[in-house]
Short mmCIF file of C-alpha atoms in Angstrom, two decimals:
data_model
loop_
_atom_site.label_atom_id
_atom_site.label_comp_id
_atom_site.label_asym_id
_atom_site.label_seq_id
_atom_site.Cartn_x
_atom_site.Cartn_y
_atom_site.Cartn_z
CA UNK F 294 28.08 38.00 -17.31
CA UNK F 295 27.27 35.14 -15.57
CA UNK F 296 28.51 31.58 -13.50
CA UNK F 297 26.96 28.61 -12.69
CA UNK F 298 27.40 25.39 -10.68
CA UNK F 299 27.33 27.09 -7.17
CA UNK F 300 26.91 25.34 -4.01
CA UNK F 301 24.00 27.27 -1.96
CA UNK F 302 25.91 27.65 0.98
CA UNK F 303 27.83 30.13 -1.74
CA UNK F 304 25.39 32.31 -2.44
CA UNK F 305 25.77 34.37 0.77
CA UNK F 306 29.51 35.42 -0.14
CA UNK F 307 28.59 36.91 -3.23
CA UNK F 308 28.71 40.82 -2.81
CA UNK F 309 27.95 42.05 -5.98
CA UNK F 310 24.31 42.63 -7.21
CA UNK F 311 22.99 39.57 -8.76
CA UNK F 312 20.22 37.51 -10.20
CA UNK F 313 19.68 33.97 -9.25
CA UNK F 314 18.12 31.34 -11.65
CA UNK F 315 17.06 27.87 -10.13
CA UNK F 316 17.41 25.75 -12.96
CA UNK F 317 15.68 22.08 -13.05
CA UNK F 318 18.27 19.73 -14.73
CA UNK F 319 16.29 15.93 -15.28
CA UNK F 320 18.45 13.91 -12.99
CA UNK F 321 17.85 12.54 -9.37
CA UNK F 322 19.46 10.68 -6.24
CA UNK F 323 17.93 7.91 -5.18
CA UNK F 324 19.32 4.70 -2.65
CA UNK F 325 19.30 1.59 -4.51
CA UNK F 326 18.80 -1.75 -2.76
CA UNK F 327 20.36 -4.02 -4.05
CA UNK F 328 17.93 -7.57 -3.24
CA UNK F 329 20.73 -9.77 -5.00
CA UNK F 330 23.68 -8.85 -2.38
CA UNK F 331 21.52 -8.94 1.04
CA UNK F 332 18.64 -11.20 1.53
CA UNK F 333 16.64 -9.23 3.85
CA UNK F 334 16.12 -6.85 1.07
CA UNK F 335 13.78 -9.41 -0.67
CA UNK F 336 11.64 -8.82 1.91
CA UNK F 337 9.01 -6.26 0.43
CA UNK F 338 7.97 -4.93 4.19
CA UNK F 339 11.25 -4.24 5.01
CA UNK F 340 11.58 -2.29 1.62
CA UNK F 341 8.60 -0.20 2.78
CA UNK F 342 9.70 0.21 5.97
CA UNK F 343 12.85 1.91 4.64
CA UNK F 344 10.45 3.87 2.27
CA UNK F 345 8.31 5.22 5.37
CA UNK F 346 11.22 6.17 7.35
CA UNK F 347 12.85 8.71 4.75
CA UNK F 348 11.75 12.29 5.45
CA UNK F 349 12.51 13.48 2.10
CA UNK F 350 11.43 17.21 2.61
CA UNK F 351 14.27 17.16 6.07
CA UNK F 352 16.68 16.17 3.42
CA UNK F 353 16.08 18.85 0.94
CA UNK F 354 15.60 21.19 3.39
CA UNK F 355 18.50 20.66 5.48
CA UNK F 356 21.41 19.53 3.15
CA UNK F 357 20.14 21.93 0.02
CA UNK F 358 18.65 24.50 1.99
CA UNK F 359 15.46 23.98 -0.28
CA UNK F 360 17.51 24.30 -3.36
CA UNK F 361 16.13 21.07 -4.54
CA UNK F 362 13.25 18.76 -5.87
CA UNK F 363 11.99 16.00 -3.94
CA UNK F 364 11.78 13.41 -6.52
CA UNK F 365 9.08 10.01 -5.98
CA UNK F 366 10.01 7.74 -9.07
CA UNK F 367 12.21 6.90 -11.79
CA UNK F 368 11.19 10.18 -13.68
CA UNK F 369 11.16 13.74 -12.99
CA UNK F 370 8.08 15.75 -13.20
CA UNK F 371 9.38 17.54 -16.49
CA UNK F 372 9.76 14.05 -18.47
CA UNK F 373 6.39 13.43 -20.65
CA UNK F 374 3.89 10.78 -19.05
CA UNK F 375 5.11 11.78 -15.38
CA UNK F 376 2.24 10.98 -13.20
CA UNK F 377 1.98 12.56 -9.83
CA UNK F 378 -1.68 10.76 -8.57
CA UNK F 379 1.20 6.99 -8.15
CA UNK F 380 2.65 9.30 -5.56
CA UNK F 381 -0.12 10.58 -3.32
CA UNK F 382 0.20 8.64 -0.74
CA UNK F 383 3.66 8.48 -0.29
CA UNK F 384 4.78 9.88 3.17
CA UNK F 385 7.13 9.76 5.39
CA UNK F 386 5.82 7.85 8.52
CA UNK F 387 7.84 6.39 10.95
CA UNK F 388 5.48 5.22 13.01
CA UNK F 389 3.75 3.19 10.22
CA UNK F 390 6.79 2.10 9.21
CA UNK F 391 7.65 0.59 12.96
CA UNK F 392 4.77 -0.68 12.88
CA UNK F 393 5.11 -3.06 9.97
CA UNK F 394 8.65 -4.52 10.91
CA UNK F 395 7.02 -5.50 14.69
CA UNK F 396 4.08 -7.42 12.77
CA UNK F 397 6.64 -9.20 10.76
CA UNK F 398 8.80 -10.37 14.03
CA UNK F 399 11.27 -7.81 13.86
CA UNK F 400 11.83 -7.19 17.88
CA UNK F 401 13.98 -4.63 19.11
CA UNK F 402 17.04 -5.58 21.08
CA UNK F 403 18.91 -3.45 23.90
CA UNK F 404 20.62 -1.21 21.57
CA UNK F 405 17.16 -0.33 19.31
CA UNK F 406 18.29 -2.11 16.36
CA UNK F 407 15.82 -4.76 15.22
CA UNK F 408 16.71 -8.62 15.21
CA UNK F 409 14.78 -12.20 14.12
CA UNK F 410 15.42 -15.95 14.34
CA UNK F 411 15.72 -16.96 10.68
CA UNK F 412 16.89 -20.56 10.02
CA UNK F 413 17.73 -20.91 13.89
CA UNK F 414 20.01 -18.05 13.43
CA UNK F 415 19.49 -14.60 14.91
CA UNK F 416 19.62 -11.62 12.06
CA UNK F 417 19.68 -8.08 12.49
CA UNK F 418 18.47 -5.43 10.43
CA UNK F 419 21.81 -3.92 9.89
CA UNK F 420 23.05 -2.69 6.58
CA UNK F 421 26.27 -1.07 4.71
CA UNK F 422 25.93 1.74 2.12
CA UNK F 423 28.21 2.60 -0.09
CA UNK F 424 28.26 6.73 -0.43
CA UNK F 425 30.59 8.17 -3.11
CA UNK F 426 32.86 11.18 -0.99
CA UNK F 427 30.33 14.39 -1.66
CA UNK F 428 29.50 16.46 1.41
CA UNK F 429 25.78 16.56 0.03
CA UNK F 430 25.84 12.89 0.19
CA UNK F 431 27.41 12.21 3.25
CA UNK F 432 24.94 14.84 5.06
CA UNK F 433 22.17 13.33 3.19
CA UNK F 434 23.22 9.87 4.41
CA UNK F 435 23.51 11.00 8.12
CA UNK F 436 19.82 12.04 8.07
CA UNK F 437 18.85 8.50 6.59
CA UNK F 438 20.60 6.97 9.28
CA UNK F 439 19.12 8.65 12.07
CA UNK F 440 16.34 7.84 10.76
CA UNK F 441 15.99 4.64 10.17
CA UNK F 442 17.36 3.85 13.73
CA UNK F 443 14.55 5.40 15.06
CA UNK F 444 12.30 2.47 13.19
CA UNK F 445 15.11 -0.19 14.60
CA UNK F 446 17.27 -0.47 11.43
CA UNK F 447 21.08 -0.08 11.56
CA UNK F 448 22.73 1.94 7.81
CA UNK F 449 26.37 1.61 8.13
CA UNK F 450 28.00 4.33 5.70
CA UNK F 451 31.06 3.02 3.59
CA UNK F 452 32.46 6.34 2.46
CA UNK F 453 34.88 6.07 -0.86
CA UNK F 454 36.21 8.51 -3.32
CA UNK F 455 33.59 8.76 -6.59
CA UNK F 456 36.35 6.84 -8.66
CA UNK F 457 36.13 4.18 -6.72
CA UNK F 458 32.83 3.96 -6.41
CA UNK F 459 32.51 4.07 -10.49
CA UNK F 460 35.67 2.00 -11.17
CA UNK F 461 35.17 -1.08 -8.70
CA UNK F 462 31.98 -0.76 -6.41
CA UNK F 463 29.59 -0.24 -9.79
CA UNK F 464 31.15 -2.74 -11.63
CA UNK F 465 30.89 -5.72 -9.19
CA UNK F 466 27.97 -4.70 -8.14
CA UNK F 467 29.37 -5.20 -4.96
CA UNK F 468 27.10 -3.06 -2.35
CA UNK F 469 24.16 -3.85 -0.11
CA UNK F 470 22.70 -0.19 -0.33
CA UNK F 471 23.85 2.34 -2.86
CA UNK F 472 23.23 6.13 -2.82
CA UNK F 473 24.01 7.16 -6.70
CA UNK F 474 22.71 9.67 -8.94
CA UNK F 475 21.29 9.51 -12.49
CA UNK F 476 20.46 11.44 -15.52
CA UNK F 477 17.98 10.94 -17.70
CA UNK F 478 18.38 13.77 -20.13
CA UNK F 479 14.43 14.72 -20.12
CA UNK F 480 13.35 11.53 -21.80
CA UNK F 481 10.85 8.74 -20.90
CA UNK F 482 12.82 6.02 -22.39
CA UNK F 483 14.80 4.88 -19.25
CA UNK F 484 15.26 1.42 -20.84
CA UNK F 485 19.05 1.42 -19.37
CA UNK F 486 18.57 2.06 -15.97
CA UNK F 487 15.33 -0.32 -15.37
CA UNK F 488 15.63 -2.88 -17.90
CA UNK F 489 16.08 -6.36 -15.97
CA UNK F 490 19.10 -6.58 -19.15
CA UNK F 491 21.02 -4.15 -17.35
CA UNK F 492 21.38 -5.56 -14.31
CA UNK F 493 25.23 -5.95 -14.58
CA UNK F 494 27.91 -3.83 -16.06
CA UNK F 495 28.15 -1.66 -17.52
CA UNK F 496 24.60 -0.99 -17.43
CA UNK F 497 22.63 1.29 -15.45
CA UNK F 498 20.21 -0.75 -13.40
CA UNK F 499 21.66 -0.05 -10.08
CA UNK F 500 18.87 -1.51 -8.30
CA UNK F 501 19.55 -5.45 -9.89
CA UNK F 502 15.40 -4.24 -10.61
CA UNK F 503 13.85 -7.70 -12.26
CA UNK F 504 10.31 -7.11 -13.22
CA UNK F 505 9.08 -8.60 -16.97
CA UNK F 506 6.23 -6.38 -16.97
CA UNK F 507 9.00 -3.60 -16.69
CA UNK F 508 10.96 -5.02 -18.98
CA UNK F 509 8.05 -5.45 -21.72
CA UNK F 510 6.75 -1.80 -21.28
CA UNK F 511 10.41 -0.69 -21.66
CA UNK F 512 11.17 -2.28 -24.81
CA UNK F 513 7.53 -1.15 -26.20
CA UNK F 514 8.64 2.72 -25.78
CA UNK F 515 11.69 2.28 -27.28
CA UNK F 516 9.93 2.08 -30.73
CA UNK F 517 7.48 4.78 -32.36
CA UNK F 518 4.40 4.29 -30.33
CA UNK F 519 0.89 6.24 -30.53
CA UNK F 520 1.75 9.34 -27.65
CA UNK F 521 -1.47 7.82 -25.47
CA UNK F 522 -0.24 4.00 -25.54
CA UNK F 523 3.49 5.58 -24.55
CA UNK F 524 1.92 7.56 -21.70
CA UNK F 525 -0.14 4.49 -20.43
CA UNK F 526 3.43 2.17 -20.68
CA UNK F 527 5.52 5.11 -18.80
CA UNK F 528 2.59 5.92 -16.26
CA UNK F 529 2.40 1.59 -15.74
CA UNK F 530 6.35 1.81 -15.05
CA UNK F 531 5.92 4.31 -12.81
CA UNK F 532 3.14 2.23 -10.81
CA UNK F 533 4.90 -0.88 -10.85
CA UNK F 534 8.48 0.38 -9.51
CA UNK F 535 6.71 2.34 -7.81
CA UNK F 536 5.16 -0.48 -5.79
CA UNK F 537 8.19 -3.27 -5.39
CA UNK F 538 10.56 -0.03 -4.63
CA UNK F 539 13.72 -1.57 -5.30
CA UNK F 540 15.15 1.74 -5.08
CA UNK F 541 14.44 5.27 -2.80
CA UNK F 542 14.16 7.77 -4.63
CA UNK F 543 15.14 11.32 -2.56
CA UNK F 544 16.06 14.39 -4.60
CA UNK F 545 16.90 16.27 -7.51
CA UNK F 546 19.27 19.28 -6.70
CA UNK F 547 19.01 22.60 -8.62
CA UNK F 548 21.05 23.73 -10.55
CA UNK F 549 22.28 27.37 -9.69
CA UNK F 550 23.19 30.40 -11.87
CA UNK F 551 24.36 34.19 -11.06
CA UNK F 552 24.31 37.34 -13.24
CA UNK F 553 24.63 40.31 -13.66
CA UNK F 554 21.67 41.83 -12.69
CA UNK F 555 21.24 44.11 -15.69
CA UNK F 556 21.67 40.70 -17.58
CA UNK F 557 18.45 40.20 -20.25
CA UNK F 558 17.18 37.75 -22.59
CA UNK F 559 18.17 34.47 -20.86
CA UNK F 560 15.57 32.20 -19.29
CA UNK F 561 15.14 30.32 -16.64
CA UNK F 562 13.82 26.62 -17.55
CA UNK F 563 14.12 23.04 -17.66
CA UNK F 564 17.77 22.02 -19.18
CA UNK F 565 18.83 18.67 -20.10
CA UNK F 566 22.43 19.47 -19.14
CA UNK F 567 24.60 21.89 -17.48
CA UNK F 568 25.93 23.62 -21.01
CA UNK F 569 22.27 23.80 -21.97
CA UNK F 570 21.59 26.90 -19.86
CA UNK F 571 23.42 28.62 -23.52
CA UNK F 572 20.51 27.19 -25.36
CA UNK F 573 19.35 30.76 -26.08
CA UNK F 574 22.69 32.67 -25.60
CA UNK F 575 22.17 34.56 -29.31
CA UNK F 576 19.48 36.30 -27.34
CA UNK F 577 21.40 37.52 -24.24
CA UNK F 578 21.87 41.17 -23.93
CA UNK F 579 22.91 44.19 -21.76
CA UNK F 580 21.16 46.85 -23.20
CA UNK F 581 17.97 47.71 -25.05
CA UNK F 582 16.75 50.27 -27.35
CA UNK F 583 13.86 51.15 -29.65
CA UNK F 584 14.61 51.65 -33.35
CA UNK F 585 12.11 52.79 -36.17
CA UNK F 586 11.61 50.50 -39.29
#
């Protein structure tokens, strides 16, 4: 009747009739900086700057062929107290973005890249990412690099296979810049991926995020709260990562299924996981017909 999990680029070899559902799964991408590993990462302006210089909407469109969601925060726009108003000013702006690393003394050198005398020693703005081996990624990563080296900043891709990116890389915590994805399973409480607790393994704060107001409004939600405090707490989390960005947050890919196209009775929504797409499977159906009761 029916398979999921396709690729986009595989849609266009199917030659039977079909229907598509795009199916919004709660889980995003994002590049996490990681402040703890490379010291030019403390700086807040030059977290901006690689915040400006992400065209997210290039991204989607080019690697997922607009099967995707750009995402702005920790949450997706299906989890309750997602608040789109922290994100309306958030564009991509390279120009803005140049702009900000030449008032802090950031001066281009021969090659483009950006350089500054710290401590009587000259530093470039020149950094590695780690990028698990997924064509999505990779593609996605070669659009970040481009541009970013337009605004005078260097991104070195370190390409490994996912297991060792899970196994050694995630443990150690051993990356300057990580592109990683997480899922959140449609729920506010994202105490394990934000929490300044979970900063090593095997927790899920991939960022090394730090913040005690964070950490205070995460451990409030985590117990029975009145639905308009918890709102406030997750829209305040929003805000506050939202502001120190310790992490870019770029896209959440669709998920893709095909029927039959005489297929009935299933519907196309929000899942929290892959299998949940059978959520309503007793209802699935070929045919109809009226009966008399």
């Amino acid at each position: 009747l029916g398979f999921g999990g396709l690729e986009f680029k595989d849609l266009e070899s199917l030659l039977v009739d079909r229907r598509l559902y795009k199916i919004s799964i709660p889980s995003y991408y994002a590049v996490f900086l990681n402040q703890a590993l490379n010291a030019q990462l403390k700086d807040k302006n030059i977290r901006q700057a690689l915040g400006l210089g992400v065209d997210k909407q290039k991204i989607v469109s080019e690697v997922f062929d607009n099967h995707a969601m750009v995402i702005h925060g920790p949450i997706t726009p299906s989890v309750a107290g997602y608040e789109p108003s922290i994100y309306k000013d958030e564009h991509f702006d390279p120009d803005t973005a140049s702009a900000l690393l030449e008032n802090n003394g950031w001066k281009r050198e021969e090659d483009g890249i950006r350089a500054k005398i710290i401590n009587r020693q000259k530093v470039r703005l020149e950094f590695e990412i780690v990028v698990p081996q997924a064509e999505f990624l990779i593609k996605t990563v070669e659009i970040l690099k481009g541009g970013w080296e337009k605004i005078g900043i260097r991104l070195n891709p370190v390409v490994l296979r996912p297991s060792e990116v899970s196994n050694d890389i995630i443990k150690t915590r051993n990356y300057q810049i990580l592109i990683f994805g997480t899922i959140i399973k449609n729920n506010p409480d994202i105490f394990s991926f934000w929490h300044s607790s979970e900063r090593f393994y095997p927790g899920g704060n991939l960022a090394i995020f730090n913040n005690k107001i964070v950490d205070g409004l995460l451990e409030s939600i985590k117990i029975p709260l009145d639905p308009i405090k918890q709102d406030e707490a997750v829209k305040k989390i929003q805000s506050t990562i939202y502001q120190e960005q310790p992490a870019i947050f770029l896209y959440s890919p669709l998920y893709l299924y095909v029927t039959t196209k005489d297929l009935g009775g299933l519907e196309a929504q929000l899942i929290n996981s892959r299998s949940g797409r059978f959520s309503n499977i007793t209802d699935w159906h070929l045919k109809t017909s009226r009966s008399f009761r």
